[in-house]
Amino acid sequence: MDRLQKVIAQAGVTSRRKAETLITEGRVKVNGKTVTELGVKVSPDDKVEVDGIPLEREEPAYFLLYKPTGVISSVKDDKGRKVVTDFLPEEVEARVFPVGRLDYDTSGAIILTNDGEFANKLMHPKYEIDKEYIAKIDGIPTKKELNQLKRGMRLEDGKTAPAQVKMLSADGKKKTSIIRLTIHEGRNRQVRRMFEALGYNVLKLKRERYGNLDLRGMNSGDIRPLKPHEVKYLNQISIKK
Ligand code: URA
């Protein structure tokens, strides 16, 4: 049995707090009866409706995908390109979606879940979940430029938060380098834009880590369920901060 507001939030309708408002405003029905108090608990068999629309309820499911390049971070694509949910084992019926996105050309760690509340929490900038990227750049940034990346880059949507930056290797002949960049924001194409602001192109980009989840033991295209302690940990970071 779970609290009604939690069940509504998990179904992805809205946040838990806003679900409380929906309840007190008399917009929620359980088994056909309007419920306006907040203490009510419901079981998976109870029929919950919000504004007359039945809530689609499923057991929460959580996966980590090692997304290959050439795959869209979506559940469907009009142009028929591969999408992240194509990698789910056939027996999985849960209607999961990606938490945030990786570019079509970026590979690496991405979570898939049907738990809307969990996804919203992870994506909320205030929880500052670390994301570690390995980027191959068409040049060898100077120390000064690496420090600029660390302090924050001025982009068209504002200055980026301080980042951790380490040059892992540089190829003087090919004039390329491999850089590890750890950020906690999740703006659109952020890593590529940070390097572009310095005048470098990102030739390859991989997300090696998302919070406590890394790609150890996985190959491109592999998917695995998250372990209960991994889900618990991510839930806790997003509560603590
Ligand atoms: N930053 C990018 O530029 N691309 C991604 O896919 C993720 C982060």
Coordinates of C-alpha atoms and ligand atoms in Angstrom, one line a residue:
M1 CA 0.0 0.0 0.0
D2 CA 1.3 3.4 -0.9
R3 CA 0.1 6.9 -0.2
L4 CA -2.2 8.3 -2.9
Q5 CA 0.1 11.3 -3.7
K6 CA 3.1 9.0 -4.1
V7 CA 1.2 6.8 -6.5
I8 CA 0.1 9.8 -8.6
A9 CA 3.6 11.2 -8.7
Q10 CA 5.2 7.8 -9.6
A11 CA 2.8 7.6 -12.6
G12 CA 4.5 10.7 -13.9
V13 CA 1.4 13.0 -13.6
T14 CA 3.1 15.6 -11.4
S15 CA 5.3 16.0 -8.3
R16 CA 4.2 14.6 -5.0
R17 CA 3.5 18.1 -3.6
K18 CA 1.3 19.0 -6.6
A19 CA -0.5 15.7 -6.3
E20 CA -1.5 16.7 -2.8
T21 CA -3.0 19.8 -4.2
L22 CA -4.9 17.8 -6.8
I23 CA -6.3 15.6 -4.0
T24 CA -7.3 18.5 -1.7
E25 CA -8.9 20.2 -4.7
G26 CA -11.2 17.2 -5.2
R27 CA -9.7 16.2 -8.5
V28 CA -8.8 12.6 -7.5
K29 CA -11.0 9.6 -7.3
V30 CA -10.3 6.2 -5.8
N31 CA -12.6 3.4 -7.1
G32 CA -15.0 6.0 -8.3
K33 CA -15.1 8.0 -5.1
T34 CA -13.6 11.5 -4.7
V35 CA -10.9 11.6 -2.0
T36 CA -9.9 14.9 -0.5
E37 CA -7.9 13.9 2.6
L38 CA -4.1 13.2 2.3
G39 CA -3.7 10.2 4.5
V40 CA -5.3 7.7 2.1
K41 CA -3.3 4.7 1.0
V42 CA -4.0 2.6 -2.1
S43 CA -3.1 -0.8 -3.3
P44 CA -2.2 -1.8 -6.8
D45 CA -5.8 -3.0 -7.3
D46 CA -7.4 0.3 -6.5
K47 CA -8.5 2.3 -9.5
V48 CA -7.2 5.9 -9.3
E49 CA -8.4 8.7 -11.6
V50 CA -7.1 12.2 -11.9
D51 CA -9.6 14.6 -13.5
G52 CA -11.5 11.6 -14.7
I53 CA -8.5 10.0 -16.4
P54 CA -7.5 6.6 -15.1
L55 CA -3.9 6.4 -13.8
E56 CA -1.7 3.9 -15.7
R57 CA 0.0 2.0 -12.9
E58 CA 2.9 -0.4 -13.2
E59 CA 5.4 -1.8 -10.9
P60 CA 8.3 0.6 -10.9
A61 CA 11.2 -0.6 -13.2
Y62 CA 14.7 0.8 -13.5
F63 CA 17.4 0.0 -16.0
L64 CA 20.9 1.2 -16.9
L65 CA 21.6 1.2 -20.7
Y66 CA 25.0 1.6 -22.2
K67 CA 23.7 3.5 -25.1
P68 CA 25.6 3.1 -28.4
T69 CA 26.1 6.1 -30.7
G70 CA 23.5 6.3 -33.4
V71 CA 20.6 5.9 -31.1
I72 CA 17.9 8.4 -30.1
S73 CA 17.2 9.1 -26.4
S74 CA 13.4 8.6 -26.9
V75 CA 10.8 5.9 -26.9
K76 CA 10.0 6.3 -30.6
D77 CA 11.4 8.1 -33.6
D78 CA 9.4 9.3 -36.6
K79 CA 12.3 8.6 -38.9
G80 CA 12.6 5.0 -37.8
R81 CA 16.0 5.3 -36.2
K82 CA 16.9 3.1 -33.3
V83 CA 15.7 4.4 -29.9
V84 CA 16.9 3.5 -26.4
T85 CA 13.9 1.3 -25.6
D86 CA 14.8 -1.0 -28.5
F87 CA 17.5 -2.4 -26.1
L88 CA 15.0 -3.7 -23.5
P89 CA 14.7 -7.4 -23.1
E90 CA 11.6 -8.7 -24.9
E91 CA 9.9 -9.8 -21.7
V92 CA 9.9 -6.3 -20.2
E93 CA 6.5 -4.8 -20.6
A94 CA 6.9 -1.8 -18.4
R95 CA 6.6 1.4 -20.4
V96 CA 9.9 3.0 -19.5
F97 CA 11.4 6.2 -20.8
P98 CA 14.9 7.7 -20.6
V99 CA 15.9 10.0 -17.8
G100 CA 17.2 13.0 -19.6
R101 CA 19.0 12.5 -22.9
L102 CA 22.3 11.8 -24.6
D103 CA 22.8 13.1 -28.1
Y104 CA 22.4 10.8 -31.0
D105 CA 26.2 10.7 -31.4
T106 CA 27.0 10.3 -27.7
S107 CA 27.3 6.9 -26.1
G108 CA 27.2 5.9 -22.5
A109 CA 25.2 5.5 -19.3
I110 CA 21.5 6.4 -19.4
I111 CA 18.8 5.3 -17.0
L112 CA 15.4 4.0 -18.3
T113 CA 12.5 4.0 -15.9
N114 CA 8.7 4.2 -15.7
D115 CA 8.9 6.0 -12.3
G116 CA 8.1 9.6 -13.2
E117 CA 8.8 10.9 -9.7
F118 CA 12.3 9.3 -9.6
A119 CA 13.0 10.7 -13.1
N120 CA 11.9 14.2 -12.2
K121 CA 14.0 14.2 -9.1
L122 CA 17.2 13.0 -10.9
M123 CA 16.7 15.7 -13.6
H124 CA 16.1 18.5 -11.2
P125 CA 19.2 20.8 -11.2
K126 CA 19.2 21.3 -7.5
Y127 CA 20.2 17.7 -6.8
E128 CA 23.5 18.1 -8.7
I129 CA 24.0 14.5 -9.7
D130 CA 27.5 14.1 -11.1
K131 CA 27.8 13.0 -14.7
E132 CA 31.2 12.1 -15.9
Y133 CA 32.1 12.4 -19.6
I134 CA 35.1 11.3 -21.6
A135 CA 35.6 13.5 -24.6
K136 CA 37.9 13.2 -27.6
I137 CA 38.8 16.7 -28.8
D138 CA 40.3 18.0 -32.1
G139 CA 43.1 19.8 -30.4
I140 CA 45.1 20.0 -27.2
P141 CA 43.7 22.5 -24.7
T142 CA 46.2 24.6 -22.7
K143 CA 46.2 24.6 -18.9
K144 CA 44.6 28.0 -19.0
E145 CA 41.8 26.6 -21.2
L146 CA 41.3 23.6 -18.9
N147 CA 41.0 26.0 -16.0
Q148 CA 38.4 28.0 -17.9
L149 CA 36.4 24.8 -18.3
K150 CA 36.8 24.1 -14.5
R151 CA 35.7 27.6 -13.5
G152 CA 32.7 27.7 -15.8
M153 CA 32.2 28.7 -19.4
R154 CA 30.0 31.5 -20.6
L155 CA 27.4 29.9 -22.9
E156 CA 24.4 31.5 -24.5
D157 CA 22.2 30.1 -21.8
G158 CA 24.4 31.4 -19.0
K159 CA 27.6 30.5 -17.2
T160 CA 28.2 26.8 -16.5
A161 CA 28.8 25.6 -12.9
P162 CA 32.3 24.7 -11.8
A163 CA 33.4 21.3 -13.3
Q164 CA 36.1 18.8 -12.6
V165 CA 38.4 18.5 -15.6
K166 CA 41.4 16.2 -16.3
M167 CA 43.4 15.7 -19.5
L168 CA 43.8 11.9 -19.7
S169 CA 46.1 11.9 -22.8
A170 CA 47.2 14.0 -25.7
D171 CA 48.4 12.9 -29.2
G172 CA 50.8 15.6 -30.4
K173 CA 51.0 14.2 -33.9
K174 CA 47.3 13.9 -34.5
K175 CA 46.6 17.0 -32.4
T176 CA 43.8 15.3 -30.4
S177 CA 43.3 14.8 -26.7
I178 CA 41.1 12.8 -24.4
I179 CA 39.6 14.8 -21.5
R180 CA 37.5 13.7 -18.5
L181 CA 34.9 16.3 -17.6
T182 CA 32.5 15.9 -14.6
I183 CA 29.5 18.2 -14.5
H184 CA 26.3 18.1 -12.6
E185 CA 24.2 20.2 -14.8
G186 CA 22.3 18.7 -17.7
R187 CA 21.9 21.4 -20.3
N188 CA 21.3 20.5 -23.9
R189 CA 24.6 19.5 -25.6
Q190 CA 26.4 21.0 -22.7
V191 CA 29.8 19.3 -23.0
R192 CA 30.0 19.9 -26.8
R193 CA 29.1 23.5 -26.3
M194 CA 31.6 24.0 -23.5
F195 CA 34.4 22.8 -25.8
E196 CA 33.1 24.7 -28.8
A197 CA 33.2 27.9 -26.7
L198 CA 37.0 27.3 -26.4
G199 CA 37.2 26.7 -30.2
Y200 CA 37.4 22.8 -30.1
N201 CA 35.2 20.2 -31.6
V202 CA 34.2 17.1 -29.7
L203 CA 35.0 14.2 -32.0
K204 CA 33.7 11.5 -29.6
L205 CA 31.7 11.7 -26.4
K206 CA 30.9 9.0 -23.9
R207 CA 29.1 9.3 -20.5
E208 CA 31.1 7.0 -18.3
R209 CA 29.2 7.6 -15.1
Y210 CA 25.8 8.9 -13.9
G211 CA 25.8 9.4 -10.2
N212 CA 26.7 6.1 -8.6
L213 CA 26.2 4.1 -11.9
D214 CA 29.1 3.4 -14.2
L215 CA 29.6 1.1 -17.2
R216 CA 31.9 -1.4 -15.6
G217 CA 31.4 -4.9 -17.0
M218 CA 29.1 -3.6 -19.8
N219 CA 29.5 -3.4 -23.5
S220 CA 27.9 -0.9 -25.8
G221 CA 24.2 -1.9 -26.2
D222 CA 24.1 -3.8 -22.9
I223 CA 21.2 -3.1 -20.5
R224 CA 20.8 -4.3 -16.9
P225 CA 18.2 -3.7 -14.2
L226 CA 19.3 -1.4 -11.4
K227 CA 19.9 -3.1 -8.1
P228 CA 17.6 -2.0 -5.3
H229 CA 20.5 -0.4 -3.4
E230 CA 21.4 1.6 -6.5
V231 CA 17.8 3.0 -6.8
K232 CA 17.8 3.7 -3.0
Y233 CA 21.1 5.6 -3.3
L234 CA 19.9 7.8 -6.2
N235 CA 16.6 8.5 -4.3
Q236 CA 18.6 9.5 -1.3
I237 CA 20.9 11.9 -3.0
S238 CA 17.9 13.6 -4.5
I239 CA 16.3 13.9 -1.0
K240 CA 19.4 15.0 0.9
K241 CA 20.4 18.1 -1.0
Ligands
URA1 N1 26.7 16.9 -23.3 C1 26.7 16.8 -24.7 O1 27.2 17.7 -25.4 N2 26.0 15.8 -25.2 C2 25.5 14.8 -24.5 O2 24.9 13.9 -25.1 C3 25.5 14.9 -23.1 C4 26.2 15.9 -22.6

